[in-house]
Coordinates of C-alpha atoms and ligand atoms in Angstrom, one line a residue:
Chain A
M65 CA 10.6 -29.1 -8.6
S66 CA 9.7 -28.4 -12.3
E67 CA 7.2 -26.1 -13.3
L68 CA 4.0 -25.8 -13.3
T69 CA 1.6 -25.6 -16.7
R70 CA -1.7 -24.0 -16.9
E71 CA -3.5 -27.0 -16.9
E72 CA -1.6 -28.1 -13.4
T73 CA -2.4 -24.5 -11.7
E74 CA -5.9 -24.9 -12.6
A75 CA -6.6 -28.3 -11.2
L76 CA -4.1 -27.3 -7.8
I77 CA -6.6 -25.0 -7.5
Q78 CA -10.1 -27.3 -8.3
E79 CA -8.4 -29.7 -6.2
V80 CA -7.9 -27.4 -3.4
L81 CA -11.3 -25.7 -3.4
E82 CA -12.9 -29.1 -3.2
V83 CA -12.9 -29.5 0.5
Y84 CA -15.4 -26.2 0.3
P85 CA -19.2 -26.6 0.9
E86 CA -20.7 -25.4 -2.6
N87 CA -21.6 -22.6 -1.8
A88 CA -18.2 -21.0 -0.3
Q89 CA -16.8 -23.5 -3.0
K90 CA -18.4 -20.8 -5.6
D91 CA -17.1 -17.8 -3.9
R92 CA -13.3 -18.5 -3.5
A93 CA -13.0 -19.9 -6.8
K94 CA -13.7 -16.5 -8.0
H95 CA -10.4 -14.9 -5.9
L96 CA -8.0 -17.6 -7.0
A97 CA -6.4 -17.5 -11.0
V98 CA -4.1 -18.3 -12.6
N99 CA -2.1 -15.5 -14.6
D100 CA -2.3 -15.1 -17.9
Q101 CA -0.6 -12.1 -19.3
S102 CA -3.1 -11.5 -22.3
V103 CA -5.6 -10.6 -20.3
E104 CA -6.1 -6.3 -19.9
Q105 CA -8.6 -5.9 -17.1
S106 CA -8.1 -7.9 -13.6
K107 CA -12.3 -8.1 -13.7
K108 CA -12.4 -11.0 -15.9
C109 CA -10.2 -12.9 -14.6
I110 CA -10.0 -12.5 -10.6
T111 CA -12.9 -11.0 -8.0
S112 CA -11.1 -9.0 -5.2
N113 CA -12.6 -6.5 -2.6
R114 CA -15.0 -8.4 -1.4
K115 CA -16.2 -9.2 2.3
S116 CA -14.6 -12.1 3.7
L117 CA -16.9 -15.1 4.4
P118 CA -17.5 -16.0 8.2
G119 CA -15.4 -19.6 8.7
V120 CA -12.5 -18.7 6.9
M121 CA -9.0 -17.7 8.0
T122 CA -8.8 -14.2 6.6
I123 CA -5.4 -12.3 7.1
R124 CA -7.1 -8.9 6.8
G125 CA -7.2 -6.1 9.7
C126 CA -9.8 -3.5 10.0
A127 CA -10.2 -0.3 9.2
Y128 CA -8.8 1.3 11.8
A129 CA -5.6 -0.4 11.5
G130 CA -5.9 1.1 7.7
S131 CA -6.1 4.4 9.1
K132 CA -4.1 4.5 12.5
G133 CA -1.9 2.3 11.9
V134 CA -1.0 2.9 8.2
V135 CA -1.6 6.5 6.9
W136 CA -1.9 8.5 10.2
G137 CA 0.3 6.5 12.7
P138 CA 3.6 7.2 10.9
V139 CA 2.5 11.8 11.3
K140 CA 5.6 12.0 14.3
D141 CA 4.6 15.4 15.4
M142 CA 1.4 14.5 16.2
I143 CA -0.6 12.6 18.5
H144 CA -3.4 9.8 17.6
V145 CA -5.6 8.9 19.9
S146 CA -6.9 5.6 19.4
H147 CA -10.6 6.4 21.0
G148 CA -12.1 3.7 22.6
P149 CA -10.6 0.8 24.2
V150 CA -7.2 0.3 25.1
G151 CA -6.7 -2.6 23.0
C152 CA -6.4 -1.6 19.6
G153 CA -3.9 0.2 20.3
Q154 CA -2.0 -1.2 22.2
Y155 CA -1.6 -4.6 20.7
S156 CA -1.0 -2.7 17.4
R157 CA 1.6 -0.3 19.3
A158 CA 5.1 0.4 17.7
G159 CA 4.9 -2.7 15.8
R160 CA 4.8 -1.6 12.3
R161 CA 8.4 0.0 12.5
N162 CA 8.1 3.3 10.5
Y163 CA 11.3 5.0 11.7
Y164 CA 11.5 8.5 12.7
V165 CA 13.7 11.1 14.6
G166 CA 12.8 13.4 17.6
T167 CA 12.7 13.1 20.8
T168 CA 9.9 10.6 22.1
G169 CA 7.8 11.7 24.2
V170 CA 8.6 15.5 23.6
N171 CA 7.9 16.6 20.1
T172 CA 7.5 13.4 18.6
F173 CA 5.4 10.4 19.3
G174 CA 5.4 7.8 17.2
T175 CA 6.1 4.6 19.4
M176 CA 3.6 5.9 21.8
N177 CA -0.3 5.0 22.7
F178 CA -2.7 7.2 22.8
T179 CA -5.9 5.9 24.2
S180 CA -9.3 7.5 25.7
D181 CA -9.1 3.8 27.1
F182 CA -13.1 2.9 26.9
Q183 CA -15.1 1.7 30.2
E184 CA -18.4 0.4 30.6
K185 CA -19.8 3.5 31.7
D186 CA -18.3 5.5 28.5
I187 CA -20.2 3.2 26.4
V188 CA -23.7 3.7 28.0
F189 CA -23.3 7.4 28.6
G190 CA -21.3 8.5 26.0
G191 CA -17.4 9.8 25.6
D192 CA -17.9 13.1 23.8
K193 CA -17.2 14.5 27.9
K194 CA -14.3 12.2 28.2
L195 CA -12.9 13.2 24.9
A196 CA -12.7 16.6 25.5
K197 CA -11.1 16.3 28.8
I198 CA -8.0 14.3 27.1
M199 CA -7.7 16.9 24.3
N200 CA -6.9 19.4 27.4
E201 CA -4.4 17.1 28.8
I202 CA -2.5 16.3 25.5
D203 CA -2.1 19.8 25.5
Q204 CA -0.8 20.2 29.2
L205 CA 1.1 16.9 29.0
F206 CA 2.7 17.6 25.2
P207 CA 2.8 20.9 24.5
L208 CA 5.5 20.3 21.4
N209 CA 2.5 18.3 19.3
K210 CA 1.5 20.2 16.5
G211 CA -2.4 18.6 16.3
V212 CA -3.8 15.9 17.6
T213 CA -6.1 12.7 15.3
I214 CA -8.8 11.1 17.1
Q215 CA -8.8 7.9 15.2
S216 CA -12.5 5.9 16.4
E217 CA -12.7 2.6 17.0
C218 CA -15.9 0.3 16.8
P219 CA -17.5 1.4 20.0
I220 CA -17.8 4.9 18.8
G221 CA -19.7 4.3 15.3
L222 CA -22.3 2.2 17.1
I223 CA -23.1 4.7 20.3
G224 CA -23.1 7.4 17.5
D225 CA -20.4 9.8 19.4
D226 CA -20.5 13.3 17.6
I227 CA -16.2 13.3 17.9
E228 CA -16.8 16.1 15.2
A229 CA -18.7 18.6 17.4
V230 CA -15.4 17.6 19.9
A231 CA -12.8 18.1 17.4
K232 CA -14.1 21.6 16.5
K233 CA -13.9 23.0 19.5
A234 CA -10.7 21.4 20.4
T235 CA -9.3 22.9 17.4
K236 CA -10.6 26.6 18.7
E237 CA -9.1 26.1 21.7
M238 CA -5.8 24.1 20.9
E239 CA -4.9 26.6 18.1
K240 CA -3.6 23.4 16.7
P241 CA -5.6 20.8 13.7
V242 CA -7.4 18.3 15.5
V243 CA -8.5 15.5 13.1
P244 CA -11.2 13.1 13.8
V245 CA -11.0 10.3 11.9
R246 CA -14.5 7.9 10.9
C247 CA -11.8 4.8 11.1
E248 CA -14.1 2.2 13.0
G249 CA -13.3 -1.4 12.4
F250 CA -16.3 -2.8 11.1
R251 CA -16.4 -0.3 8.5
G252 CA -16.0 -1.6 5.1
V253 CA -14.6 -5.0 3.9
S254 CA -10.7 -4.6 5.1
Q255 CA -8.1 -2.2 6.4
S256 CA -8.2 -0.9 2.6
L257 CA -11.4 1.5 3.2
G258 CA -9.7 2.7 6.6
H259 CA -6.5 3.9 4.2
H260 CA -9.6 5.8 2.2
I261 CA -11.2 7.4 5.1
A262 CA -7.5 8.4 5.9
N263 CA -6.7 10.4 2.8
D264 CA -10.3 11.4 2.8
S265 CA -9.8 13.3 6.6
I266 CA -6.6 14.5 5.3
R267 CA -7.7 16.7 2.2
D268 CA -11.0 17.8 4.6
W269 CA -8.7 18.9 7.8
V270 CA -5.5 19.4 6.8
L271 CA -4.4 20.0 2.5
S272 CA -6.1 23.2 2.6
N273 CA -4.7 24.7 5.8
R274 CA -2.1 26.5 4.2
D275 CA -4.1 27.6 1.1
G276 CA -3.2 31.3 0.2
D277 CA -0.3 31.2 2.4
E278 CA 3.2 31.8 0.1
S279 CA 5.8 32.1 3.2
F280 CA 6.9 28.3 1.9
E281 CA 9.6 29.3 -1.4
S282 CA 8.6 26.6 -3.5
T283 CA 11.6 25.6 -6.6
P284 CA 10.7 24.3 -9.5
Y285 CA 12.3 20.6 -8.2
D286 CA 10.2 20.5 -5.5
V287 CA 8.6 16.6 -5.4
S288 CA 7.0 14.8 -2.8
I289 CA 7.2 10.9 -1.5
I290 CA 3.6 9.3 -0.9
G291 CA 2.9 6.1 0.6
D292 CA 6.2 5.5 1.9
Y293 CA 6.1 4.5 5.4
N294 CA 9.8 4.3 5.9
I295 CA 9.0 0.7 6.9
G296 CA 13.3 0.1 8.6
G297 CA 14.4 3.6 7.1
D298 CA 12.6 2.6 3.4
A299 CA 11.8 6.4 2.4
W300 CA 15.5 7.7 3.7
S301 CA 16.9 5.3 0.9
S302 CA 14.6 6.5 -1.3
R303 CA 14.8 9.9 -0.6
T304 CA 18.9 10.2 -1.0
L305 CA 18.7 8.8 -4.6
L306 CA 15.9 11.6 -5.4
E307 CA 18.2 14.4 -3.8
E308 CA 21.4 13.4 -5.5
M309 CA 19.3 13.9 -8.6
G310 CA 18.8 17.2 -8.3
L311 CA 15.5 17.1 -6.9
R312 CA 14.2 18.4 -4.1
V313 CA 11.8 16.7 -1.4
I314 CA 9.3 18.6 0.6
A315 CA 7.7 16.0 2.0
Q316 CA 7.6 12.3 3.0
W317 CA 3.7 11.0 3.2
S318 CA 3.8 9.6 6.0
G319 CA 6.8 7.7 7.4
D320 CA 8.7 10.4 9.3
G321 CA 6.8 12.6 8.5
T322 CA 5.0 16.1 9.8
L323 CA 2.2 17.6 9.9
A324 CA 3.8 20.5 8.4
E325 CA 5.0 18.7 5.5
M326 CA 1.6 17.5 4.6
E327 CA 0.5 21.0 4.3
N328 CA 3.1 22.3 2.0
T329 CA 2.3 19.3 0.2
P330 CA 0.4 21.1 -2.2
K331 CA 3.0 23.2 -3.2
A332 CA 5.3 20.2 -4.9
K333 CA 5.6 19.9 -8.5
L334 CA 5.2 16.4 -8.6
N335 CA 3.4 13.8 -6.5
L336 CA 5.9 10.5 -6.4
L337 CA 3.5 7.6 -5.3
H338 CA 5.2 4.2 -4.2
C339 CA 2.1 2.6 -2.3
Y340 CA -0.7 3.1 -4.9
R341 CA -3.2 1.2 -3.1
S342 CA -2.8 3.6 0.5
M343 CA -2.7 7.1 -1.2
N344 CA -4.0 7.1 -4.4
Y345 CA -7.3 9.0 -2.9
V346 CA -5.7 11.9 -2.1
S347 CA -3.2 12.0 -5.0
R348 CA -6.1 11.9 -7.0
H349 CA -7.2 15.0 -5.1
M350 CA -4.4 16.7 -5.4
E351 CA -4.3 16.3 -9.0
E352 CA -8.1 18.0 -9.5
K353 CA -7.5 20.3 -6.9
Y354 CA -3.8 22.4 -7.1
G355 CA -3.1 20.6 -11.0
I356 CA 0.2 18.5 -9.3
P357 CA 0.4 15.1 -11.5
W358 CA 1.6 11.8 -9.5
M359 CA 2.7 9.2 -11.2
E360 CA 3.9 5.4 -9.7
Y361 CA 7.0 5.0 -8.9
N362 CA 8.9 1.6 -7.7
F363 CA 12.4 1.7 -6.2
F364 CA 12.5 -2.4 -5.1
G365 CA 15.5 -4.0 -7.7
P366 CA 18.1 -1.8 -9.7
T367 CA 16.1 -2.8 -12.7
K368 CA 12.7 -1.0 -11.1
I369 CA 15.0 1.7 -10.0
E370 CA 16.5 2.9 -13.0
E371 CA 13.4 2.3 -14.4
S372 CA 11.8 5.0 -12.2
L373 CA 14.7 7.3 -11.7
R374 CA 14.0 7.7 -15.7
K375 CA 10.8 8.0 -15.4
I376 CA 10.9 10.8 -13.0
A377 CA 13.5 12.8 -14.4
S378 CA 11.3 12.8 -17.6
F379 CA 9.0 15.1 -15.8
F380 CA 11.7 17.7 -15.1
D381 CA 14.7 19.7 -17.5
E382 CA 17.2 18.3 -19.2
K383 CA 20.0 18.7 -15.7
I384 CA 17.4 16.6 -13.5
Q385 CA 17.4 13.8 -16.5
Q386 CA 21.6 13.7 -16.3
G387 CA 21.2 13.7 -12.8
A388 CA 19.3 10.7 -12.5
E389 CA 21.7 8.9 -15.1
R390 CA 24.6 10.5 -12.8
V391 CA 23.2 8.0 -9.8
I392 CA 22.4 5.5 -11.9
E393 CA 26.2 5.3 -13.0
K394 CA 27.5 6.1 -9.5
Y395 CA 25.7 2.9 -7.5
R396 CA 26.4 0.7 -10.7
P397 CA 29.2 -1.0 -9.1
E398 CA 27.5 -1.1 -6.6
F399 CA 25.0 -3.3 -7.6
E400 CA 26.5 -5.1 -9.7
A401 CA 28.6 -6.8 -6.8
V402 CA 25.9 -7.1 -4.4
I403 CA 24.4 -9.6 -8.0
A404 CA 27.8 -10.5 -8.7
K405 CA 27.7 -12.0 -4.8
Y406 CA 24.4 -13.3 -3.9
R407 CA 22.9 -14.5 -7.3
P408 CA 24.9 -17.3 -7.6
R409 CA 23.4 -19.0 -4.1
L410 CA 19.9 -18.0 -4.7
E411 CA 19.3 -18.3 -8.8
G412 CA 16.3 -20.3 -9.8
K413 CA 15.0 -20.3 -6.3
R414 CA 11.1 -19.7 -6.5
V415 CA 9.4 -17.4 -4.1
M416 CA 5.4 -17.7 -3.1
L417 CA 4.2 -13.6 -2.2
Y418 CA 1.7 -12.7 0.0
V419 CA 1.4 -9.4 1.1
G420 CA -0.3 -6.0 1.2
G421 CA -0.5 -3.0 -0.8
L422 CA 2.4 -2.8 -2.7
R423 CA 4.7 -5.2 -2.5
P424 CA 3.0 -8.3 -4.1
R425 CA 3.9 -6.5 -7.3
H426 CA 6.6 -4.4 -6.6
V427 CA 9.2 -6.6 -5.7
I428 CA 9.1 -9.2 -7.7
G429 CA 11.6 -7.0 -10.0
A430 CA 14.0 -7.6 -7.1
Y431 CA 13.7 -10.6 -7.4
E432 CA 14.7 -11.0 -10.6
D433 CA 17.2 -9.2 -10.0
L434 CA 18.7 -12.1 -8.0
G435 CA 17.8 -15.0 -10.4
M436 CA 14.8 -16.1 -8.1
E437 CA 11.4 -16.4 -9.4
V438 CA 7.8 -15.4 -8.0
V439 CA 5.5 -18.2 -8.8
G440 CA 2.5 -17.0 -6.5
T441 CA 1.5 -13.9 -5.3
G442 CA -1.8 -12.3 -3.3
Y443 CA -3.2 -9.2 -1.7
E444 CA -5.2 -9.0 1.0
F445 CA -7.2 -6.3 0.6
A446 CA -6.4 -5.4 -3.1
H447 CA -8.9 -4.0 -5.3
N448 CA -8.9 -4.3 -9.7
D449 CA -6.6 -1.9 -9.7
D450 CA -4.5 -3.5 -8.6
Y451 CA -4.4 -6.9 -10.0
D452 CA -4.5 -4.9 -13.8
R453 CA -0.9 -3.4 -12.4
T454 CA -0.1 -6.9 -11.4
I455 CA -0.8 -9.3 -14.5
K456 CA 1.8 -7.8 -16.3
E457 CA 4.3 -8.2 -13.6
M458 CA 4.1 -12.0 -13.3
G459 CA 4.9 -15.1 -15.4
N460 CA 1.8 -17.1 -17.4
A461 CA 0.5 -20.0 -16.1
T462 CA 1.8 -18.6 -11.7
L463 CA -1.0 -18.6 -9.2
I464 CA -2.9 -15.7 -7.8
Y465 CA -4.6 -15.4 -4.7
D466 CA -6.7 -12.7 -3.0
D467 CA -7.9 -12.6 0.3
V468 CA -6.2 -16.4 0.6
T469 CA -7.8 -18.2 3.7
G470 CA -4.9 -20.0 5.8
Y471 CA -5.9 -23.4 4.6
E472 CA -5.5 -22.3 1.0
F473 CA -2.4 -20.6 1.4
E474 CA -0.9 -23.7 3.1
E475 CA -2.2 -26.6 0.7
F476 CA -1.1 -24.5 -2.0
V477 CA 2.6 -23.9 -0.5
K478 CA 2.6 -27.8 -0.1
K479 CA 2.1 -28.5 -4.1
V480 CA 4.4 -25.5 -5.2
K481 CA 6.8 -26.3 -2.9
P482 CA 8.1 -22.4 -3.0
D483 CA 11.6 -22.6 -1.8
L484 CA 10.7 -18.9 -0.4
I485 CA 7.6 -17.6 1.4
G486 CA 7.3 -14.0 1.9
S487 CA 4.3 -12.9 4.2
G488 CA 3.3 -11.6 7.4
I489 CA 3.9 -12.8 11.2
K490 CA 0.6 -14.7 11.2
E491 CA 2.1 -16.9 8.4
K492 CA 5.4 -17.1 10.2
Y493 CA 5.6 -19.6 12.2
I494 CA 3.5 -21.9 10.2
F495 CA 5.8 -22.2 7.7
Q496 CA 8.6 -22.5 9.0
K497 CA 7.4 -25.3 11.0
M498 CA 6.8 -27.2 8.0
G499 CA 10.5 -26.3 7.1
I500 CA 10.2 -23.3 4.5
P501 CA 12.4 -20.7 4.6
F502 CA 10.1 -17.6 6.0
R503 CA 10.4 -14.1 5.1
Q504 CA 8.3 -11.6 6.7
M505 CA 7.4 -8.6 3.8
H506 CA 5.4 -6.4 5.6
S507 CA 8.1 -5.5 8.4
W508 CA 10.8 -6.7 6.4
D509 CA 11.8 -9.1 9.6
Y510 CA 13.3 -6.4 11.9
S511 CA 15.8 -5.3 9.2
G512 CA 15.2 -3.2 5.9
P513 CA 15.3 -0.5 4.3
Y514 CA 14.6 -2.3 1.3
H515 CA 14.1 0.2 -1.0
G516 CA 16.3 1.8 -2.8
Y517 CA 20.1 0.8 -3.9
D518 CA 21.0 0.6 -0.5
G519 CA 18.1 -1.2 0.4
F520 CA 18.5 -3.6 -2.4
A521 CA 21.9 -4.9 -1.0
I522 CA 20.1 -5.8 2.2
F523 CA 17.2 -7.2 0.8
A524 CA 19.8 -9.6 -1.4
R525 CA 21.5 -10.3 1.9
D526 CA 18.5 -11.3 4.6
M527 CA 17.1 -13.8 1.3
D528 CA 19.9 -15.3 1.3
M529 CA 20.5 -15.6 5.0
T530 CA 17.1 -17.0 5.1
L531 CA 17.2 -19.0 2.8
N532 CA 20.8 -20.5 2.3
N533 CA 20.2 -21.1 6.6
P534 CA 22.0 -24.5 7.4
C535 CA 18.9 -24.6 10.2
W536 CA 16.7 -26.2 7.2
G537 CA 18.8 -28.9 7.4
K538 CA 18.0 -29.7 11.0
L539 CA 14.4 -29.8 11.1
Q540 CA 13.8 -33.3 11.0
A541 CA 14.9 -35.5 14.3
P542 CA 18.0 -37.7 13.7
W543 CA 16.1 -40.6 15.3
L544 CA 13.7 -39.9 12.3
K545 CA 16.1 -39.8 9.4
S546 CA 16.2 -42.3 6.6
E547 CA 19.5 -43.5 5.7
E548 CA 19.8 -42.3 2.7
E549 CA 19.4 -38.4 3.8
P550 CA 22.8 -37.4 4.2
E551 CA 22.6 -34.4 1.7
A552 CA 20.4 -32.3 3.8
A553 CA 23.6 -31.3 5.6
A554 CA 24.7 -29.8 3.0
A555 CA 22.4 -27.6 2.5
G556 CA 23.6 -24.4 4.1
A557 CA 26.8 -24.3 2.7
Chain B
M282 CA -25.4 8.8 -10.6
P283 CA -21.7 8.1 -9.3
N284 CA -19.0 10.9 -8.7
V285 CA -16.7 10.0 -11.8
M286 CA -13.1 11.7 -11.7
I287 CA -11.6 11.6 -15.4
R288 CA -7.8 12.4 -15.6
V289 CA -5.7 12.1 -18.2
K290 CA -3.9 8.9 -19.0
D291 CA 0.4 9.1 -19.9
D292 CA -0.4 7.9 -23.6
G293 CA -3.5 10.9 -23.6
N294 CA -6.5 8.6 -23.4
L295 CA -8.9 9.4 -20.9
L296 CA -8.9 7.3 -17.5
F297 CA -12.4 7.0 -16.0
Y298 CA -12.8 6.3 -12.1
I299 CA -15.3 5.8 -10.1
A300 CA -14.0 6.8 -6.5
K301 CA -16.7 5.3 -4.3
K302 CA -16.1 1.4 -5.7
D303 CA -12.2 2.2 -7.0
Q304 CA -13.1 1.5 -10.4
E305 CA -10.7 2.4 -12.8
D306 CA -11.4 1.8 -16.8
E307 CA -10.7 3.8 -20.0
I308 CA -12.5 5.9 -21.9
A309 CA -12.9 3.8 -25.3
S310 CA -15.3 6.7 -26.9
V311 CA -17.7 10.3 -25.9
E312 CA -20.6 10.9 -27.9
K313 CA -19.1 14.7 -28.5
D314 CA -15.3 15.4 -28.3
T315 CA -15.1 19.2 -29.6
E316 CA -13.5 22.0 -28.6
D317 CA -16.6 23.8 -27.0
E318 CA -18.3 19.9 -25.5
W319 CA -17.8 17.2 -23.9
G320 CA -20.2 14.6 -23.0
G321 CA -23.3 12.7 -24.0
E322 CA -22.6 8.7 -23.6
V323 CA -19.4 7.6 -22.6
E324 CA -18.6 4.2 -23.0
L325 CA -15.8 2.4 -21.0
T326 CA -13.3 -0.1 -22.4
D327 CA -15.3 -3.3 -20.8
G328 CA -18.4 -2.5 -22.8
S329 CA -20.0 -0.6 -19.6
K330 CA -21.7 2.8 -21.1
Y331 CA -22.4 6.2 -19.1
Y332 CA -23.6 9.6 -19.8
I333 CA -23.9 12.9 -18.7
D334 CA -25.7 16.0 -20.5
P335 CA -23.3 17.9 -22.6
I336 CA -20.8 20.2 -21.3
S337 CA -19.6 23.3 -23.1
P338 CA -16.7 24.4 -23.0
R339 CA -14.7 21.3 -23.1
P340 CA -13.4 21.1 -19.4
S341 CA -10.3 21.0 -18.6
F342 CA -9.5 17.4 -16.8
P343 CA -8.8 16.1 -14.4
T344 CA -12.0 16.9 -12.8
T345 CA -15.4 15.2 -11.6
L346 CA -18.4 15.1 -13.2
R347 CA -21.3 13.3 -12.5
F348 CA -22.4 10.5 -15.0
K349 CA -25.5 8.7 -15.1
R350 CA -25.8 5.3 -15.4
A351 CA -26.9 4.3 -19.5
D352 CA -28.4 1.0 -20.8
Ligands
SF4_143 S1 -12.3 -4.4 14.4 FE1 -12.7 -2.6 15.9 S2 -12.8 -3.5 18.4 FE2 -10.9 -4.9 16.6 S3 -9.3 -3.7 16.3 FE3 -10.5 -3.0 14.8 S4 -11.2 -1.0 15.6 FE4 -10.4 -2.1 17.3

């Protein structure tokens, strides 16, 4: 398919909007845009972070998902109690693939589900007593836990339980941090507010715990990785690069992270922020309170890695800067071989993305390194500052969609006809049944890591494996095939 | 009266971040910006204006301040 021009893309948006009633049309029109690199501020062309209209099929999650699932969940040596009915925690249990080291159930608890399992009587009479009892049980059964967080589900806010009081009391009794998080699912418009609430609870209950305690010896080369959730091992493949260039990573937030690491983060010299959306709040706070600068970096694909390594090094002395160059040179033969192998197989393929916090813009560079082109991108829960950062990464006249609905996404795909779609599990089977190669870009489709040079090799292999899979030529039943279509079988190669 | 965090951008310009709204904009001009005074009317690059009583001495950024909407 040839490229769409600006006018064609605009016409496409109009066509898709046509089926809506007038009011919905007006509302949705604000969330769909044609990219224009000359625009400085995204709010001029796209509206984001607004409540989804009832009736449209949104793909968003809730604030509880943002706090328990994303920010707090991966902190491995704490126990995160899903406070409320059992479902919210059970159906999302271990789905995010945040890898960690440790013995689950003994000193780490990442893939377990702890819940207060609310019943009718708890809703009627309140659940604070039950919660206090749970705290005791936790400490008896899992004595190696380093702390507890209470992740509120919807009912807690509705019945007005005082979880803060329970938490304060439990903190004293257990002599460990017990953090109440008010992340009821109905708050805000998407999981994004859950990130913010979780960040604020870290700020209020964790960050200052070791202020004035100098027993942790810091070095001038201490950095922390913020906003990397170690999906399929992402943070590990990032960490090795930083360590090879001479830095010391003192904390991982929060993939494979621990409470102690979080408490020690104020001793870092630089905060490296990967997922801006979910952890910029606490980075801003640390800059203000502790004077730790933060910078956004991107470890997807060799071009962006190289840029990021140099930018990180520029905060430090000559030794680190040389280290960065050394690391780039060391891996050059490796990633050049990857590109040489896969680029010919992927060159010119077109991709549409629809993901969450950082990937709709961060992975563009990695696709470009493989000769592919991203022709449409969008976020579930971004704010305008995310789109500000996206406009420059995307080509002119490409599609941008915010909080896209199931219907719009399908229609766009039918018209744009991308060769590959990267989105989440809810979209996966629809598009696969439409015969379009699909990668799940939230959890890397049970693969990963994709960060760093090691991750790039896996990323390239996965994209090739999906795109050039012979199955795509076999979707039509043989008796329905028209005579002159023998080339389908050759699609694999 | 939003709470606003002011921080320095890579290129030295100031960023105006309204935490509540998650809105980040660059500051285009500040009425009083000297060694011993900072504040007055602040205009952002998108044209919106805010006001703060001048603070002396000039605060060190990043810092959180309370602004008034001016229009
Ligand atoms: S919206 Fe409420 S009930 Fe639903 S998953 Fe989120 S916290 Fe649970």
